[in-house]
Amino acid sequence: MKKVVKFGGSSLANAEQFEKVGQIIRSEESRRYVVPSAPGKRFDNDTKVTDMLYQCYDAAAAGEDFGGLLNAIKERYYEIIRGLNLNLSLEEEFARIEADFKNQAGKEYAASRGEFLNGKVMAAYLGYEFVDAAAVIRFDKEGNFDGEKTDKLLGKRLAKCERAVIPGFYGAMEDGTVKTFSRGGSDVTGSLVAKAIRADVYENWTDVSGFLVTDPRIVENPVGIDTITYRELRELSYMGATVLHEDAIFPVRKEGIPINIRNTNCPEDKGTFIVESTCKKPKYVITGIAGKKGFCSINIEKSLMNSEIGFGRKILQVFEDEGISFEHVPSGIDTMTVYVHQDEFEEKEQQVIAGIHRAVQPDFVEMESDLALIAVVGRGMKSQRGTAGRIFSALAHANVNVKMIDQGSSELNIIIGVSNDEFERAVKAIYDIFVITQI
Ligand code: ASP
């Protein structure tokens, strides 16, 4: 059995957290490949090392003195090294970083040092081999991630090590220029390593015990999700459920490798398994509820719209020309409504209206702002009658006015539009009817 274990910043914020991580790794022989993030926040108002590095590099790039900022970063690592009683010096590494900052080595290089240094500490602490991600995670000449090259390089390199630490978040182009993934990208590295070594499981250790059925800021102590499919997760994370970097799904999904989200602070919790498909029925018909505020709807009405070929395309073309992406397009016989993000739309509102008038000569165009979209997601909905009925009667009882309904033909989700100020009430009502009444 081979497992890749990735630890997020909060799991590695100080020596105490490192010790928990050490225990987790040592408790299972199969945890052979370790992907660390940079040290994260130790307490609420603390600063992540990655952010300290960005600040430090900004000062260096502006020609200001950055010695104090770099020393503060160094202290973060030495605090961990001392706490773990390690005999490890990072003086050489920091001298190199200082010189590279002076030579303007780039923001991405700067940010990547957080993981690079933490990888060094982790390798020394575990007695594992250190494999620099710059040598095995490849970006092409345009700076785009190169999956094929990476898979080959990683596979070949790791075949030679029984156990290794591979820092997360970065890689390099052929000429050695360091590139990073977007923020939170160590999740992606973990997934790439898991794919390359054909791991049995990719364990992603963080500070929560997996995915919750809904947002704990809306519902107090929501229940956890044991198993979720990749498709369900896509729907939920698109709508705001964030635990895992979006791009972390694709590499392992292709190989059918499950991801297990675990909690470093509660290692006995089984967490959430993210799988390609499963026979396991979700406990509550629905798998999760997620949502976002801040949408606008543009309702276009025209008599006999249904018989006008190309009507929809012409409308959507107007949005495309203005560079606005749409979320949902429910339609009726003589109406079509386009849901967009309010902040993307507001500034271009009048151009879009004018464009629609020119394109399709509508009878009228009506707009509504401050709307929220809620996604009720679940593979279990397909085989159950009455799910939609239960949702809407719960919303009616909670006095929520439903403005839009959209069920994808996959029957995996139902999207509901409500006004922003009824959003929380609506989520609670749906949670209550599917979870609370079933417990
Ligand atoms: N350290 C990086 C960040 O803060 C990457 C990561 O933690 O995954 O975004």
CSV table of C-alpha atoms and ligand atoms in Angstrom, one decimal:
chain,number,residue,atom,x,y,z
A,1,MET,CA,0.0,0.0,0.0
A,2,LYS,CA,1.3,3.4,-1.0
A,3,LYS,CA,-0.1,6.7,0.3
A,4,VAL,CA,0.7,10.3,-0.5
A,5,VAL,CA,0.1,12.6,2.4
A,6,LYS,CA,-0.2,16.3,2.0
A,7,PHE,CA,-0.2,18.6,5.0
A,8,GLY,CA,-1.6,22.2,4.8
A,9,GLY,CA,-0.1,25.3,6.4
A,10,SER,CA,-2.1,25.1,9.6
A,11,SER,CA,-0.9,21.5,10.1
A,12,LEU,CA,2.7,22.8,10.0
A,13,ALA,CA,2.5,26.2,11.6
A,14,ASN,CA,4.7,25.4,14.6
A,15,ALA,CA,6.7,22.6,16.2
A,16,GLU,CA,3.7,21.3,18.1
A,17,GLN,CA,1.8,20.8,14.8
A,18,PHE,CA,4.9,19.2,13.2
A,19,GLU,CA,4.9,16.7,16.0
A,20,LYS,CA,1.3,15.7,15.4
A,21,VAL,CA,2.2,15.3,11.7
A,22,GLY,CA,5.2,13.2,12.6
A,23,GLN,CA,3.0,10.9,14.7
A,24,ILE,CA,0.4,10.6,11.9
A,25,ILE,CA,3.1,9.7,9.3
A,26,ARG,CA,4.8,7.2,11.6
A,27,SER,CA,1.6,5.5,12.6
A,28,GLU,CA,1.2,4.0,9.1
A,29,GLU,CA,4.0,2.3,7.1
A,30,SER,CA,2.2,3.2,3.9
A,31,ARG,CA,2.5,7.0,4.3
A,32,ARG,CA,5.6,7.2,2.2
A,33,TYR,CA,5.5,10.4,0.2
A,34,VAL,CA,4.9,13.6,2.0
A,35,VAL,CA,3.9,17.0,0.5
A,36,PRO,CA,4.2,19.9,2.9
A,37,SER,CA,2.8,23.4,2.5
A,38,ALA,CA,4.6,26.4,4.0
A,39,PRO,CA,4.0,27.2,7.7
A,40,GLY,CA,0.6,28.8,8.0
A,41,LYS,CA,-1.1,30.8,10.8
A,42,ARG,CA,-0.3,29.9,14.4
A,43,PHE,CA,-3.2,32.0,15.7
A,44,ASP,CA,-6.0,34.1,14.3
A,45,ASN,CA,-4.1,37.3,13.4
A,46,ASP,CA,-0.9,35.6,12.5
A,47,THR,CA,0.6,35.9,8.9
A,48,LYS,CA,1.3,32.9,6.7
A,49,VAL,CA,4.9,32.5,5.7
A,50,THR,CA,3.8,32.6,2.0
A,51,ASP,CA,2.4,36.1,2.6
A,52,MET,CA,5.5,37.2,4.5
A,53,LEU,CA,7.6,36.1,1.5
A,54,TYR,CA,5.4,38.1,-0.9
A,55,GLN,CA,5.8,41.2,1.3
A,56,CYS,CA,9.5,40.7,1.7
A,57,TYR,CA,10.0,40.3,-2.1
A,58,ASP,CA,7.9,43.4,-2.8
A,59,ALA,CA,10.3,45.4,-0.5
A,60,ALA,CA,13.3,43.8,-2.3
A,61,ALA,CA,11.9,44.6,-5.7
A,62,ALA,CA,11.2,48.2,-4.7
A,63,GLY,CA,14.9,48.5,-3.7
A,64,GLU,CA,14.0,48.9,0.0
A,65,ASP,CA,15.8,47.2,2.9
A,66,PHE,CA,14.2,43.7,3.3
A,67,GLY,CA,16.6,42.4,6.0
A,68,GLY,CA,14.1,42.7,8.8
A,69,LEU,CA,11.3,41.0,6.9
A,70,LEU,CA,13.6,38.1,5.8
A,71,ASN,CA,14.8,37.7,9.4
A,72,ALA,CA,11.2,37.4,10.6
A,73,ILE,CA,10.7,34.5,8.1
A,74,LYS,CA,13.9,32.9,9.2
A,75,GLU,CA,12.7,33.0,12.8
A,76,ARG,CA,9.5,31.2,11.9
A,77,TYR,CA,11.6,28.2,10.7
A,78,TYR,CA,14.1,28.3,13.5
A,79,GLU,CA,11.2,28.3,16.0
A,80,ILE,CA,10.1,25.0,14.5
A,81,ILE,CA,13.7,23.6,14.3
A,82,ARG,CA,14.4,24.4,17.9
A,83,GLY,CA,11.0,23.1,19.0
A,84,LEU,CA,11.7,19.8,17.3
A,85,ASN,CA,15.3,19.6,18.6
A,86,LEU,CA,16.7,19.2,15.1
A,87,ASN,CA,20.3,19.7,14.3
A,88,LEU,CA,19.6,21.6,11.1
A,89,SER,CA,21.0,24.8,9.7
A,90,LEU,CA,19.2,26.8,7.0
A,91,GLU,CA,21.9,29.5,6.8
A,92,GLU,CA,23.1,28.5,3.3
A,93,GLU,CA,19.6,28.5,2.0
A,94,PHE,CA,18.8,31.9,3.5
A,95,ALA,CA,22.0,33.4,2.1
A,96,ARG,CA,21.0,32.1,-1.3
A,97,ILE,CA,17.5,33.5,-1.0
A,98,GLU,CA,18.8,36.9,0.1
A,99,ALA,CA,21.1,37.0,-3.0
A,100,ASP,CA,18.3,35.9,-5.3
A,101,PHE,CA,15.9,38.5,-3.9
A,102,LYS,CA,18.5,41.2,-4.5
A,103,ASN,CA,18.8,39.9,-8.1
A,104,GLN,CA,15.1,40.1,-8.5
A,105,ALA,CA,14.5,36.4,-9.0
A,106,GLY,CA,10.7,36.9,-9.3
A,107,LYS,CA,7.6,36.8,-7.1
A,108,GLU,CA,6.9,33.2,-7.8
A,109,TYR,CA,10.4,32.1,-6.8
A,110,ALA,CA,10.0,34.1,-3.6
A,111,ALA,CA,6.7,32.5,-2.7
A,112,SER,CA,7.9,29.0,-3.5
A,113,ARG,CA,10.7,29.3,-0.8
A,114,GLY,CA,8.0,28.8,1.9
A,115,GLU,CA,7.4,25.2,0.8
A,116,PHE,CA,11.0,24.6,-0.2
A,117,LEU,CA,12.3,25.4,3.3
A,118,ASN,CA,9.5,23.6,5.0
A,119,GLY,CA,10.3,20.6,2.9
A,120,LYS,CA,13.9,20.7,4.1
A,121,VAL,CA,12.7,20.8,7.7
A,122,MET,CA,10.2,18.0,7.2
A,123,ALA,CA,12.8,15.8,5.4
A,124,ALA,CA,15.3,16.3,8.3
A,125,TYR,CA,12.6,15.6,10.9
A,126,LEU,CA,11.3,12.4,9.3
A,127,GLY,CA,14.7,11.2,8.0
A,128,TYR,CA,13.1,11.1,4.5
A,129,GLU,CA,14.8,12.0,1.2
A,130,PHE,CA,14.2,15.6,0.0
A,131,VAL,CA,13.2,15.9,-3.7
A,132,ASP,CA,13.1,19.5,-4.9
A,133,ALA,CA,9.8,20.1,-6.8
A,134,ALA,CA,11.7,22.3,-9.3
A,135,ALA,CA,13.3,19.2,-10.7
A,136,VAL,CA,10.2,17.1,-11.1
A,137,ILE,CA,7.2,19.5,-11.6
A,138,ARG,CA,7.4,21.0,-15.0
A,139,PHE,CA,6.0,24.1,-16.7
A,140,ASP,CA,6.4,24.8,-20.4
A,141,LYS,CA,8.0,27.8,-22.1
A,142,GLU,CA,4.8,29.8,-21.8
A,143,GLY,CA,4.6,29.1,-18.1
A,144,ASN,CA,1.7,26.6,-18.4
A,145,PHE,CA,1.8,23.5,-16.3
A,146,ASP,CA,3.0,20.4,-18.3
A,147,GLY,CA,1.2,17.4,-17.0
A,148,GLU,CA,2.8,14.8,-19.2
A,149,LYS,CA,6.4,15.8,-18.5
A,150,THR,CA,5.7,16.1,-14.8
A,151,ASP,CA,4.2,12.6,-14.7
A,152,LYS,CA,7.3,11.1,-16.3
A,153,LEU,CA,9.8,13.1,-14.3
A,154,LEU,CA,8.0,12.5,-11.0
A,155,GLY,CA,7.4,8.8,-11.7
A,156,LYS,CA,11.0,8.2,-12.6
A,157,ARG,CA,12.5,10.1,-9.7
A,158,LEU,CA,10.2,8.7,-7.0
A,159,ALA,CA,10.7,5.1,-8.2
A,160,LYS,CA,14.2,5.5,-6.8
A,161,CYS,CA,13.0,6.6,-3.3
A,162,GLU,CA,11.3,4.4,-0.8
A,163,ARG,CA,10.3,7.5,1.1
A,164,ALA,CA,10.5,11.2,0.2
A,165,VAL,CA,9.4,14.7,0.9
A,166,ILE,CA,8.3,16.8,-2.1
A,167,PRO,CA,7.5,20.4,-1.3
A,168,GLY,CA,4.1,21.6,-2.6
A,169,PHE,CA,3.0,24.7,-4.6
A,170,TYR,CA,5.8,25.1,-7.1
A,171,GLY,CA,7.7,23.6,-10.0
A,172,ALA,CA,10.0,25.1,-12.7
A,173,MET,CA,10.3,25.6,-16.4
A,174,GLU,CA,13.0,23.8,-18.4
A,175,ASP,CA,15.5,26.7,-17.9
A,176,GLY,CA,15.0,26.5,-14.1
A,177,THR,CA,12.7,29.5,-13.7
A,178,VAL,CA,10.5,28.7,-10.7
A,179,LYS,CA,6.7,28.8,-11.2
A,180,THR,CA,4.0,28.4,-8.6
A,181,PHE,CA,0.4,27.2,-8.9
A,182,SER,CA,-2.3,29.5,-7.7
A,183,ARG,CA,-2.8,30.0,-3.9
A,184,GLY,CA,-3.5,26.7,-2.1
A,185,GLY,CA,-1.6,24.9,-4.8
A,186,SER,CA,0.1,22.3,-2.6
A,187,ASP,CA,-3.1,20.4,-2.9
A,188,VAL,CA,-2.3,20.1,-6.7
A,189,THR,CA,1.2,18.9,-6.0
A,190,GLY,CA,-0.1,16.2,-3.7
A,191,SER,CA,-2.5,15.0,-6.5
A,192,LEU,CA,0.3,15.0,-9.1
A,193,VAL,CA,2.6,12.9,-6.8
A,194,ALA,CA,-0.3,10.5,-6.1
A,195,LYS,CA,-0.9,10.1,-9.8
A,196,ALA,CA,2.8,9.6,-10.7
A,197,ILE,CA,3.4,6.9,-8.1
A,198,ARG,CA,-0.1,5.3,-8.7
A,199,ALA,CA,-0.9,5.7,-5.0
A,200,ASP,CA,-3.7,3.8,-3.4
A,201,VAL,CA,-4.9,6.9,-1.6
A,202,TYR,CA,-4.1,10.6,-1.6
A,203,GLU,CA,-4.6,11.8,2.0
A,204,ASN,CA,-5.0,15.5,2.3
A,205,TRP,CA,-4.5,16.6,5.9
A,206,THR,CA,-6.0,20.0,7.0
A,207,ASP,CA,-7.7,21.6,10.0
A,208,VAL,CA,-11.2,20.2,9.4
A,209,SER,CA,-12.5,16.7,9.4
A,210,GLY,CA,-13.5,16.7,5.7
A,211,PHE,CA,-16.5,18.3,4.0
A,212,LEU,CA,-19.5,19.3,5.9
A,213,VAL,CA,-23.1,19.1,4.4
A,214,THR,CA,-23.2,22.8,4.6
A,215,ASP,CA,-21.4,25.9,5.6
A,216,PRO,CA,-20.8,26.0,9.4
A,217,ARG,CA,-21.1,29.8,9.3
A,218,ILE,CA,-24.8,29.3,8.4
A,219,VAL,CA,-25.8,26.2,10.2
A,220,GLU,CA,-24.3,25.4,13.6
A,221,ASN,CA,-22.3,22.2,13.6
A,222,PRO,CA,-23.5,20.6,10.4
A,223,VAL,CA,-22.9,16.9,9.9
A,224,GLY,CA,-19.9,15.7,7.9
A,225,ILE,CA,-19.9,14.0,4.5
A,226,ASP,CA,-18.4,10.5,4.5
A,227,THR,CA,-18.2,9.9,0.8
A,228,ILE,CA,-18.6,12.3,-2.1
A,229,THR,CA,-18.1,11.8,-5.8
A,230,TYR,CA,-15.8,14.0,-7.9
A,231,ARG,CA,-18.8,15.3,-9.8
A,232,GLU,CA,-20.7,16.3,-6.6
A,233,LEU,CA,-17.6,18.0,-5.3
A,234,ARG,CA,-17.2,20.0,-8.5
A,235,GLU,CA,-20.8,21.3,-8.0
A,236,LEU,CA,-20.3,22.1,-4.4
A,237,SER,CA,-16.9,23.7,-4.7
A,238,TYR,CA,-18.0,25.8,-7.6
A,239,MET,CA,-20.7,27.1,-5.3
A,240,GLY,CA,-18.4,28.1,-2.6
A,241,ALA,CA,-17.4,25.0,-0.5
A,242,THR,CA,-13.7,25.4,-0.2
A,243,VAL,CA,-11.5,22.8,1.4
A,244,LEU,CA,-9.5,21.6,-1.6
A,245,HIS,CA,-7.9,23.4,-4.5
A,246,GLU,CA,-10.1,22.9,-7.6
A,247,ASP,CA,-7.3,21.7,-9.8
A,248,ALA,CA,-6.3,19.0,-7.3
A,249,ILE,CA,-9.1,16.8,-8.5
A,250,PHE,CA,-8.1,16.2,-12.1
A,251,PRO,CA,-4.8,14.3,-11.8
A,252,VAL,CA,-6.1,11.7,-9.4
A,253,ARG,CA,-9.5,11.5,-10.9
A,254,LYS,CA,-7.9,10.3,-14.2
A,255,GLU,CA,-6.3,7.4,-12.3
A,256,GLY,CA,-9.3,6.6,-10.1
A,257,ILE,CA,-7.3,7.3,-6.9
A,258,PRO,CA,-9.5,8.4,-4.0
A,259,ILE,CA,-8.7,11.5,-2.0
A,260,ASN,CA,-9.2,11.4,1.7
A,261,ILE,CA,-9.6,14.7,3.5
A,262,ARG,CA,-8.4,14.3,7.1
A,263,ASN,CA,-8.0,16.5,10.2
A,264,THR,CA,-4.4,16.8,11.7
A,265,ASN,CA,-6.0,17.9,15.0
A,266,CYS,CA,-8.4,14.9,15.1
A,267,PRO,CA,-6.6,12.1,13.3
A,268,GLU,CA,-9.1,9.5,14.6
A,269,ASP,CA,-11.8,11.1,12.4
A,270,LYS,CA,-12.2,9.2,9.2
A,271,GLY,CA,-12.8,12.4,7.2
A,272,THR,CA,-14.3,12.6,3.7
A,273,PHE,CA,-13.5,10.2,0.9
A,274,ILE,CA,-13.7,11.8,-2.6
A,275,VAL,CA,-14.2,9.0,-5.2
A,276,GLU,CA,-15.0,8.6,-8.9
A,277,SER,CA,-18.1,6.6,-8.2
A,278,THR,CA,-19.6,4.6,-5.3
A,279,CYS,CA,-22.4,2.3,-4.5
A,280,LYS,CA,-22.6,3.8,-1.0
A,281,LYS,CA,-25.8,5.6,-0.6
A,282,PRO,CA,-25.4,9.0,1.0
A,283,LYS,CA,-27.0,9.1,4.5
A,284,TYR,CA,-29.4,11.9,3.7
A,285,VAL,CA,-30.6,11.8,0.0
A,286,ILE,CA,-28.7,15.0,-0.5
A,287,THR,CA,-24.9,15.1,-0.2
A,288,GLY,CA,-24.4,18.9,0.3
A,289,ILE,CA,-25.8,22.4,0.1
A,290,ALA,CA,-23.7,25.3,-1.0
A,291,GLY,CA,-24.4,28.7,-2.3
A,292,LYS,CA,-23.2,32.2,-3.2
A,293,LYS,CA,-24.6,35.7,-2.9
A,294,GLY,CA,-24.1,38.5,-5.4
A,295,PHE,CA,-25.9,37.6,-8.6
A,296,CYS,CA,-28.0,39.7,-11.0
A,297,SER,CA,-30.7,38.4,-13.3
A,298,ILE,CA,-31.5,40.0,-16.7
A,299,ASN,CA,-34.9,38.9,-17.9
A,300,ILE,CA,-35.5,39.4,-21.6
A,301,GLU,CA,-39.1,39.1,-22.9
A,302,LYS,CA,-40.3,39.1,-26.5
A,303,SER,CA,-43.5,37.7,-27.9
A,304,LEU,CA,-43.0,34.7,-30.1
A,305,MET,CA,-39.4,34.4,-28.9
A,306,ASN,CA,-39.7,30.6,-29.0
A,307,SER,CA,-40.0,30.5,-32.8
A,308,GLU,CA,-37.1,32.9,-33.5
A,309,ILE,CA,-34.1,30.8,-34.4
A,310,GLY,CA,-30.8,32.0,-32.9
A,311,PHE,CA,-32.5,34.2,-30.2
A,312,GLY,CA,-30.5,32.6,-27.4
A,313,ARG,CA,-27.2,32.7,-29.2
A,314,LYS,CA,-27.6,36.4,-30.1
A,315,ILE,CA,-28.3,37.3,-26.4
A,316,LEU,CA,-25.4,35.3,-25.1
A,317,GLN,CA,-23.2,36.8,-27.8
A,318,VAL,CA,-23.8,40.3,-26.2
A,319,PHE,CA,-22.6,38.9,-22.9
A,320,GLU,CA,-19.6,37.4,-24.5
A,321,ASP,CA,-18.7,40.6,-26.4
A,322,GLU,CA,-18.7,42.4,-23.0
A,323,GLY,CA,-16.5,39.7,-21.4
A,324,ILE,CA,-19.2,38.6,-18.9
A,325,SER,CA,-19.6,35.0,-18.1
A,326,PHE,CA,-23.1,33.7,-17.3
A,327,GLU,CA,-24.1,31.3,-14.6
A,328,HIS,CA,-27.6,30.0,-15.5
A,329,VAL,CA,-30.0,30.6,-18.3
A,330,PRO,CA,-33.5,29.4,-17.4
A,331,SER,CA,-36.1,30.2,-20.1
A,332,GLY,CA,-39.8,30.3,-20.7
A,333,ILE,CA,-41.9,30.5,-23.9
A,334,ASP,CA,-41.4,34.2,-24.4
A,335,THR,CA,-38.7,34.9,-21.8
A,336,MET,CA,-35.1,34.1,-21.3
A,337,THR,CA,-33.2,35.0,-18.1
A,338,VAL,CA,-29.5,35.3,-17.7
A,339,TYR,CA,-27.9,35.0,-14.3
A,340,VAL,CA,-24.5,36.8,-14.0
A,341,HIS,CA,-22.1,37.8,-11.2
A,342,GLN,CA,-23.2,41.3,-10.0
A,343,ASP,CA,-19.7,42.6,-9.6
A,344,GLU,CA,-18.7,41.6,-13.2
A,345,PHE,CA,-21.9,43.0,-14.6
A,346,GLU,CA,-22.7,46.3,-12.8
A,347,GLU,CA,-20.2,48.4,-14.7
A,348,LYS,CA,-21.2,47.2,-18.1
A,349,GLU,CA,-24.9,47.1,-17.4
A,350,GLN,CA,-26.0,49.8,-19.8
A,351,GLN,CA,-23.8,48.5,-22.7
A,352,VAL,CA,-25.3,45.0,-22.2
A,353,ILE,CA,-28.9,46.4,-22.3
A,354,ALA,CA,-28.1,48.4,-25.4
A,355,GLY,CA,-26.5,45.4,-27.0
A,356,ILE,CA,-29.6,43.2,-26.3
A,357,HIS,CA,-31.9,45.8,-27.8
A,358,ARG,CA,-29.8,45.9,-30.9
A,359,ALA,CA,-29.4,42.2,-31.2
A,360,VAL,CA,-33.0,41.0,-30.6
A,361,GLN,CA,-35.4,44.0,-30.3
A,362,PRO,CA,-37.0,42.6,-27.1
A,363,ASP,CA,-40.4,43.8,-25.8
A,364,PHE,CA,-38.7,44.6,-22.6
A,365,VAL,CA,-35.7,43.9,-20.4
A,366,GLU,CA,-36.0,43.7,-16.7
A,367,MET,CA,-33.2,43.3,-14.1
A,368,GLU,CA,-33.0,42.3,-10.5
A,369,SER,CA,-29.9,42.5,-8.3
A,370,ASP,CA,-28.8,41.1,-4.9
A,371,LEU,CA,-29.7,37.5,-5.7
A,372,ALA,CA,-28.2,34.4,-4.2
A,373,LEU,CA,-27.9,30.9,-5.8
A,374,ILE,CA,-28.1,27.8,-3.8
A,375,ALA,CA,-27.1,24.4,-5.1
A,376,VAL,CA,-28.6,21.3,-3.5
A,377,VAL,CA,-26.3,18.5,-4.7
A,378,GLY,CA,-26.7,14.7,-4.4
A,379,ARG,CA,-26.2,11.5,-6.4
A,380,GLY,CA,-29.0,10.1,-4.3
A,381,MET,CA,-31.6,12.5,-5.7
A,382,LYS,CA,-31.8,10.6,-9.0
A,383,SER,CA,-33.4,7.5,-7.4
A,384,GLN,CA,-35.7,9.4,-5.0
A,385,ARG,CA,-39.1,10.8,-5.8
A,386,GLY,CA,-40.2,14.0,-4.1
A,387,THR,CA,-36.8,15.7,-3.5
A,388,ALA,CA,-37.7,18.9,-5.3
A,389,GLY,CA,-41.1,18.8,-3.6
A,390,ARG,CA,-39.5,18.6,-0.2
A,391,ILE,CA,-37.1,21.4,-0.9
A,392,PHE,CA,-39.8,23.8,-2.1
A,393,SER,CA,-42.3,23.0,0.7
A,394,ALA,CA,-39.5,23.6,3.2
A,395,LEU,CA,-38.7,26.9,1.6
A,396,ALA,CA,-42.4,27.9,1.6
A,397,HIS,CA,-42.7,27.1,5.3
A,398,ALA,CA,-39.6,29.2,6.0
A,399,ASN,CA,-41.2,32.1,4.1
A,400,VAL,CA,-38.6,32.1,1.4
A,401,ASN,CA,-39.6,33.4,-2.0
A,402,VAL,CA,-38.1,31.2,-4.8
A,403,LYS,CA,-37.1,33.3,-7.8
A,404,MET,CA,-35.6,30.6,-10.0
A,405,ILE,CA,-35.4,26.9,-10.2
A,406,ASP,CA,-32.9,25.0,-12.4
A,407,GLN,CA,-32.5,21.2,-12.3
A,408,GLY,CA,-29.6,19.9,-14.4
A,409,SER,CA,-30.5,16.9,-16.5
A,410,SER,CA,-28.0,14.8,-14.6
A,411,GLU,CA,-30.3,15.0,-11.7
A,412,LEU,CA,-27.3,15.6,-9.6
A,413,ASN,CA,-28.3,19.1,-8.5
A,414,ILE,CA,-31.1,21.6,-8.1
A,415,ILE,CA,-30.2,25.2,-8.3
A,416,ILE,CA,-32.4,27.7,-6.5
A,417,GLY,CA,-32.4,31.5,-6.8
A,418,VAL,CA,-33.5,33.6,-3.8
A,419,SER,CA,-32.8,37.1,-2.7
A,420,ASN,CA,-29.6,37.7,-0.8
A,421,ASP,CA,-31.3,38.5,2.4
A,422,GLU,CA,-33.2,35.2,2.4
A,423,PHE,CA,-30.1,33.1,1.6
A,424,GLU,CA,-29.2,31.9,5.1
A,425,ARG,CA,-32.8,31.2,6.0
A,426,ALA,CA,-33.2,29.1,2.8
A,427,VAL,CA,-30.0,27.1,3.4
A,428,LYS,CA,-31.1,26.4,7.0
A,429,ALA,CA,-34.6,25.3,5.9
A,430,ILE,CA,-33.1,22.8,3.3
A,431,TYR,CA,-30.6,21.5,5.8
A,432,ASP,CA,-33.4,21.0,8.4
A,433,ILE,CA,-35.7,19.1,6.1
A,434,PHE,CA,-33.0,16.7,4.8
A,435,VAL,CA,-30.8,16.3,7.8
A,436,ILE,CA,-32.2,17.4,11.1
A,437,THR,CA,-35.5,15.6,10.6
A,438,GLN,CA,-33.6,12.4,9.7
A,439,ILE,CA,-31.2,12.3,12.6
B,1,ASP,N1,1.6,28.2,0.7
B,1,ASP,C1,0.8,28.4,-0.4
B,1,ASP,C2,-0.4,29.3,0.0
B,1,ASP,O1,-0.4,29.9,1.1
B,1,ASP,C3,0.3,27.2,-1.0
B,1,ASP,C4,-0.4,26.2,-0.1
B,1,ASP,O2,-0.4,26.3,1.1
B,1,ASP,O3,-0.9,25.2,-0.7
B,1,ASP,O4,-1.2,29.5,-0.8
